[in-house]
Short mmCIF file of C-alpha atoms and ligand atoms in Angstrom, two decimals:
data_model
loop_
_atom_site.label_atom_id
_atom_site.label_comp_id
_atom_site.label_asym_id
_atom_site.label_seq_id
_atom_site.Cartn_x
_atom_site.Cartn_y
_atom_site.Cartn_z
CA UNK A 1 8.12 -2.55 -24.68
CA UNK A 2 10.52 -5.08 -23.59
CA UNK A 3 11.52 -4.99 -20.08
CA UNK A 4 14.73 -5.65 -18.68
CA UNK A 5 15.39 -8.42 -16.51
CA UNK A 6 15.08 -6.17 -13.44
CA UNK A 7 11.42 -4.84 -14.35
CA UNK A 8 10.23 -8.48 -14.90
CA UNK A 9 11.49 -9.29 -12.00
CA UNK A 10 9.11 -6.23 -10.42
CA UNK A 11 6.31 -7.01 -12.53
CA UNK A 12 6.21 -10.58 -11.29
CA UNK A 13 6.40 -9.56 -7.26
CA UNK A 14 3.90 -7.10 -8.58
CA UNK A 15 1.75 -9.44 -9.97
CA UNK A 16 2.07 -11.88 -6.55
CA UNK A 17 1.41 -8.85 -4.29
CA UNK A 18 -1.83 -8.12 -6.20
CA UNK A 19 -2.67 -12.00 -5.48
CA UNK A 20 -1.68 -12.04 -2.24
CA UNK A 21 -3.48 -8.97 -1.13
CA UNK A 22 -6.88 -9.99 -3.04
CA UNK A 23 -5.93 -13.76 -1.27
CA UNK A 24 -5.82 -11.93 2.67
CA UNK A 25 -9.07 -10.09 2.16
CA UNK A 26 -6.97 -6.74 2.14
CA UNK A 27 -8.12 -5.37 -0.96
CA UNK A 28 -11.30 -6.93 -2.87
CA UNK A 29 -12.80 -5.29 -6.39
CA UNK A 30 -11.17 -2.52 -5.22
CA UNK A 31 -8.03 -1.10 -4.04
CA UNK A 32 -4.44 -1.37 -5.54
CA UNK A 33 -0.69 -1.89 -5.27
CA UNK A 34 2.17 -0.37 -7.28
CA UNK A 35 6.02 -0.31 -7.48
CA UNK A 36 8.39 2.23 -8.83
CA UNK A 37 9.67 1.85 -12.07
CA UNK A 38 13.35 -0.25 -10.91
CA UNK A 39 15.02 1.41 -14.22
CA UNK A 40 13.05 4.98 -14.19
CA UNK A 41 12.38 6.77 -10.92
CA UNK A 42 10.09 9.18 -12.90
CA UNK A 43 7.18 6.47 -13.53
CA UNK A 44 5.45 3.29 -11.75
CA UNK A 45 3.95 0.13 -12.32
CA UNK A 46 0.59 -0.54 -12.14
CA UNK A 47 -2.44 -2.71 -13.38
CA UNK A 48 -4.87 -1.11 -15.29
CA UNK A 49 -8.23 -0.77 -13.75
CA UNK A 50 -8.99 -4.39 -12.95
CA UNK A 51 -9.47 -6.32 -9.64
CA UNK A 52 -6.77 -7.36 -8.07
CA UNK A 53 -7.95 -11.28 -7.74
CA UNK A 54 -7.39 -11.32 -11.77
CA UNK A 55 -4.36 -9.12 -12.50
CA UNK A 56 -1.67 -10.62 -14.87
CA UNK A 57 1.52 -9.15 -15.96
CA UNK A 58 0.24 -8.37 -19.22
CA UNK A 59 -1.83 -6.10 -17.47
CA UNK A 60 0.74 -4.07 -15.97
CA UNK A 61 1.33 -0.68 -17.10
CA UNK A 62 4.00 2.11 -16.81
CA UNK A 63 2.78 5.39 -14.97
CA UNK A 64 4.27 8.86 -14.77
CA UNK A 65 4.40 10.60 -11.16
CA UNK A 66 1.68 13.67 -12.30
CA UNK A 67 -0.53 10.55 -12.69
CA UNK A 68 -0.56 10.91 -16.92
CA UNK A 69 -0.47 7.30 -18.86
CA UNK A 70 3.28 6.43 -20.15
CA UNK A 71 1.20 5.17 -23.21
CA UNK A 72 -1.68 7.55 -23.74
CA UNK A 73 -5.04 5.95 -24.36
CA UNK A 74 -2.80 2.10 -23.87
CA UNK A 75 -5.49 1.02 -21.19
CA UNK A 76 -8.74 2.44 -18.44
CA UNK A 77 -6.92 3.10 -15.56
CA UNK A 78 -7.76 3.18 -11.81
CA UNK A 79 -9.09 6.25 -10.93
CA UNK A 80 -6.99 6.34 -7.77
CA UNK A 81 -4.24 6.04 -9.61
CA UNK A 82 -2.85 9.71 -8.43
CA UNK A 83 -2.22 8.16 -4.45
CA UNK A 84 0.75 6.23 -5.77
CA UNK A 85 2.10 9.17 -7.71
CA UNK A 86 1.71 11.82 -5.45
CA UNK A 87 3.93 9.02 -2.89
CA UNK A 88 6.30 8.75 -5.64
CA UNK A 89 7.38 12.06 -6.08
CA UNK A 90 6.99 13.17 -2.64
CA UNK A 91 9.33 10.01 -1.13
CA UNK A 92 11.85 8.83 -3.22
CA UNK A 93 12.84 5.94 -1.24
CA UNK A 94 9.66 4.32 -1.44
CA UNK A 95 9.39 1.68 -4.12
CA UNK A 96 6.09 0.21 -3.85
CA UNK A 97 2.45 1.16 -2.22
CA UNK A 98 -0.97 -0.19 -1.42
CA UNK A 99 -4.09 1.37 -1.43
CA UNK A 100 -6.76 -0.50 0.49
CA UNK A 101 -9.97 -0.19 2.28
CA UNK A 102 -9.78 -2.88 4.67
CA UNK A 103 -12.75 -2.35 7.35
CA UNK A 104 -10.61 -3.24 10.39
CA UNK A 105 -8.87 0.14 9.70
CA UNK A 106 -11.51 2.55 9.06
CA UNK A 107 -13.13 2.62 12.31
CA UNK A 108 -9.19 4.67 12.96
CA UNK A 109 -9.84 7.05 10.79
CA UNK A 110 -13.01 8.51 11.77
CA UNK A 111 -12.71 8.53 15.20
CA UNK A 112 -10.51 9.79 17.46
CA UNK A 113 -8.28 7.13 18.96
CA UNK A 114 -5.19 6.98 17.18
CA UNK A 115 -3.80 3.55 14.99
CA UNK A 116 -0.64 2.57 16.41
CA UNK A 117 1.26 -0.20 16.36
CA UNK A 118 0.60 -3.09 19.12
CA UNK A 119 1.65 -6.07 17.48
CA UNK A 120 5.72 -7.01 16.91
CA UNK A 121 4.99 -7.96 13.34
CA UNK A 122 3.26 -3.94 12.64
CA UNK A 123 6.38 -2.10 13.85
CA UNK A 124 6.94 -1.26 10.21
CA UNK A 125 4.19 0.39 10.15
CA UNK A 126 6.05 3.22 12.04
CA UNK A 127 4.73 4.88 15.29
CA UNK A 128 2.53 7.10 13.92
CA UNK A 129 -0.38 6.93 11.77
CA UNK A 130 -1.46 10.34 10.42
CA UNK A 131 -5.08 10.71 9.45
CA UNK A 132 -5.71 12.46 6.01
CA UNK A 133 -9.27 14.02 5.76
CA UNK A 134 -9.84 14.94 2.10
CA UNK A 135 -12.89 17.69 3.74
CA UNK A 136 -9.56 20.03 4.92
CA UNK A 137 -8.83 20.61 1.70
CA UNK A 138 -11.10 20.55 -1.07
CA UNK A 139 -14.55 20.25 0.80
CA UNK A 140 -17.67 18.15 2.18
CA UNK A 141 -18.65 17.57 -1.56
CA UNK A 142 -16.61 15.12 -3.19
CA UNK A 143 -16.44 11.63 -4.01
CA UNK A 144 -14.11 10.74 -0.96
CA UNK A 145 -12.24 9.23 -3.84
CA UNK A 146 -8.43 10.39 -4.59
CA UNK A 147 -9.26 11.63 -8.56
CA UNK A 148 -6.44 14.61 -9.37
CA UNK A 149 -3.33 14.76 -8.65
CA UNK A 150 -3.39 17.80 -6.36
CA UNK A 151 -5.41 15.46 -4.09
CA UNK A 152 -2.91 13.14 -4.25
CA UNK A 153 -0.12 15.69 -3.37
CA UNK A 154 -2.53 16.65 -0.29
CA UNK A 155 -2.88 12.73 0.85
CA UNK A 156 1.07 12.47 0.40
CA UNK A 157 1.83 15.91 2.67
CA UNK A 158 -0.57 14.13 5.37
CA UNK A 159 1.63 11.35 4.96
CA UNK A 160 4.73 13.55 5.32
CA UNK A 161 7.71 10.96 6.84
CA UNK A 162 4.88 8.64 7.75
CA UNK A 163 4.78 4.48 6.46
CA UNK A 164 0.93 4.69 6.31
CA UNK A 165 -1.70 7.20 6.23
CA UNK A 166 -5.84 6.58 6.60
CA UNK A 167 -8.20 8.33 4.54
CA UNK A 168 -11.02 9.06 6.43
CA UNK A 169 -14.15 7.49 5.88
CA UNK A 170 -12.48 5.53 3.27
CA UNK A 171 -8.94 3.29 3.68
CA UNK A 172 -4.72 3.59 3.56
CA UNK A 173 -2.06 3.79 1.89
CA UNK A 174 0.84 1.99 3.11
CA UNK A 175 4.42 2.33 1.38
CA UNK A 176 7.67 -0.12 1.34
CA UNK A 177 11.20 0.03 0.35
CA UNK A 178 10.29 -3.19 -1.65
CA UNK A 179 7.21 -4.60 -3.11
CA UNK A 180 7.94 -7.27 0.14
CA UNK A 181 7.91 -4.98 2.55
CA UNK A 182 4.62 -3.18 1.26
CA UNK A 183 2.75 -6.59 1.43
CA UNK A 184 4.05 -7.05 4.61
CA UNK A 185 3.07 -3.78 5.88
CA UNK A 186 -0.76 -4.01 4.33
CA UNK A 187 -1.16 -7.14 5.58
CA UNK A 188 -0.46 -6.97 8.92
CA UNK A 189 -1.94 -3.02 9.33
CA UNK A 190 -5.43 -4.61 8.99
CA UNK A 191 -4.30 -7.37 11.66
CA UNK A 192 -2.83 -4.76 14.17
CA UNK A 193 -6.09 -2.74 14.38
CA UNK A 194 -8.04 -5.44 14.59
CA UNK A 195 -6.40 -6.90 17.51
CA UNK A 196 -6.41 -2.80 18.68
CA UNK A 197 -9.92 -2.40 18.27
CA UNK A 198 -10.27 -6.07 20.78
CA UNK A 199 -7.74 -4.43 22.89
CA UNK A 200 -9.84 -0.88 23.10
CA UNK A 201 -13.45 -2.77 23.51
CA UNK A 202 -11.84 -4.98 26.53
CA UNK A 203 -11.42 -1.12 28.27
CA UNK A 204 -8.32 -1.32 29.07
CA UNK A 205 -5.58 1.57 27.49
CA UNK A 206 -3.54 -1.36 25.13
CA UNK A 207 0.32 -0.75 25.34
CA UNK A 208 1.61 0.09 22.02
CA UNK A 209 5.23 -0.80 21.03
CA UNK A 210 7.88 1.87 21.87
CA UNK A 211 10.26 4.25 19.88
CA UNK A 212 12.89 1.38 20.91
CA UNK A 213 11.35 -1.42 19.71
CA UNK A 214 9.98 -0.73 16.37
CA UNK A 215 13.51 0.10 15.69
CA UNK A 216 14.82 -2.71 16.73
CA UNK A 217 12.43 -4.63 14.98
CA UNK A 218 12.57 -2.28 11.68
CA UNK A 219 16.27 -3.37 11.71
CA UNK A 220 15.60 -6.43 10.60
CA UNK A 221 16.99 -7.42 7.14
CA UNK A 222 13.89 -7.01 4.70
CA UNK A 223 16.25 -9.74 2.45
CA UNK A 224 17.22 -12.06 5.35
CA UNK A 225 15.59 -15.97 4.58
CA UNK A 226 12.54 -14.98 6.49
CA UNK A 227 11.36 -13.12 3.87
CA UNK A 228 12.16 -15.32 1.32
CA UNK A 229 9.41 -18.25 3.67
CA UNK A 230 7.16 -15.53 3.62
CA UNK A 231 7.17 -14.83 -0.46
CA UNK A 232 6.53 -18.95 -0.43
CA UNK A 233 4.17 -18.98 2.36
CA UNK A 234 2.29 -15.90 1.18
CA UNK A 235 2.33 -16.94 -2.78
CA UNK A 236 0.90 -21.28 -1.31
CA UNK A 237 -2.19 -19.29 0.37
CA UNK A 238 -2.76 -17.70 -2.52
CA UNK A 239 -2.19 -20.23 -4.91
CA UNK A 240 0.30 -18.52 -7.15
CA UNK A 241 4.26 -19.57 -7.92
CA UNK A 242 6.70 -17.80 -5.92
CA UNK A 243 7.68 -14.68 -8.20
CA UNK A 244 11.49 -15.15 -8.96
CA UNK A 245 10.64 -19.07 -8.74
CA UNK A 246 11.05 -21.79 -6.21
CA UNK A 247 13.96 -21.48 -3.61
ZN1 LIG B 1 -9.86 3.68 -2.23
#
């Protein structure tokens, strides 16, 4: 398959996103990041089953929104690709998805304490972060992994109109309108969780961002020069070239 310019550009961002999120510890041996195909919204781009730290452009493959491979038998895919497939199917405006097992976030998936944005850089995670429990739809004998499109659709229903959904005892899925945005959200959701946990340990009732603050922060143009600056910083930290070249 010969990719067009726009697709090559998204693949470059996707490879960078894998390296950045691995470097930051948001993804380790497991977890993944994907992008909707820019010229075919019924497909998405995701690495073959490989740890994010190691992903290269040649690892990126196309998957349909039911989780089947565009080129069946071409590679060994991620077992949990159904998380991505079902979210793209349910949310046409979503262009990128991250699935992470970050430690800082998991306590909020197994307790009654809701995860909410308390940090100004975390506004894009939205005021409400639902928790999905695989037990509710699939019983108490699953391996907790999202291994079927039915499980993916159930997760996407719990996500609803939110930006991030927690997965009980497992991790989270974050969505973005671009690869840049989902990288930013995935980087800051664990930091926000860490800060909120610290505030809760102080024994007080932490102050969350207001709906108005979330709206004002979300109105900042994701293509502003400050965004470009973040790509450069993240790529320098991860020791990789900036996707699309230096500014
Ligand atoms: Zn997982």
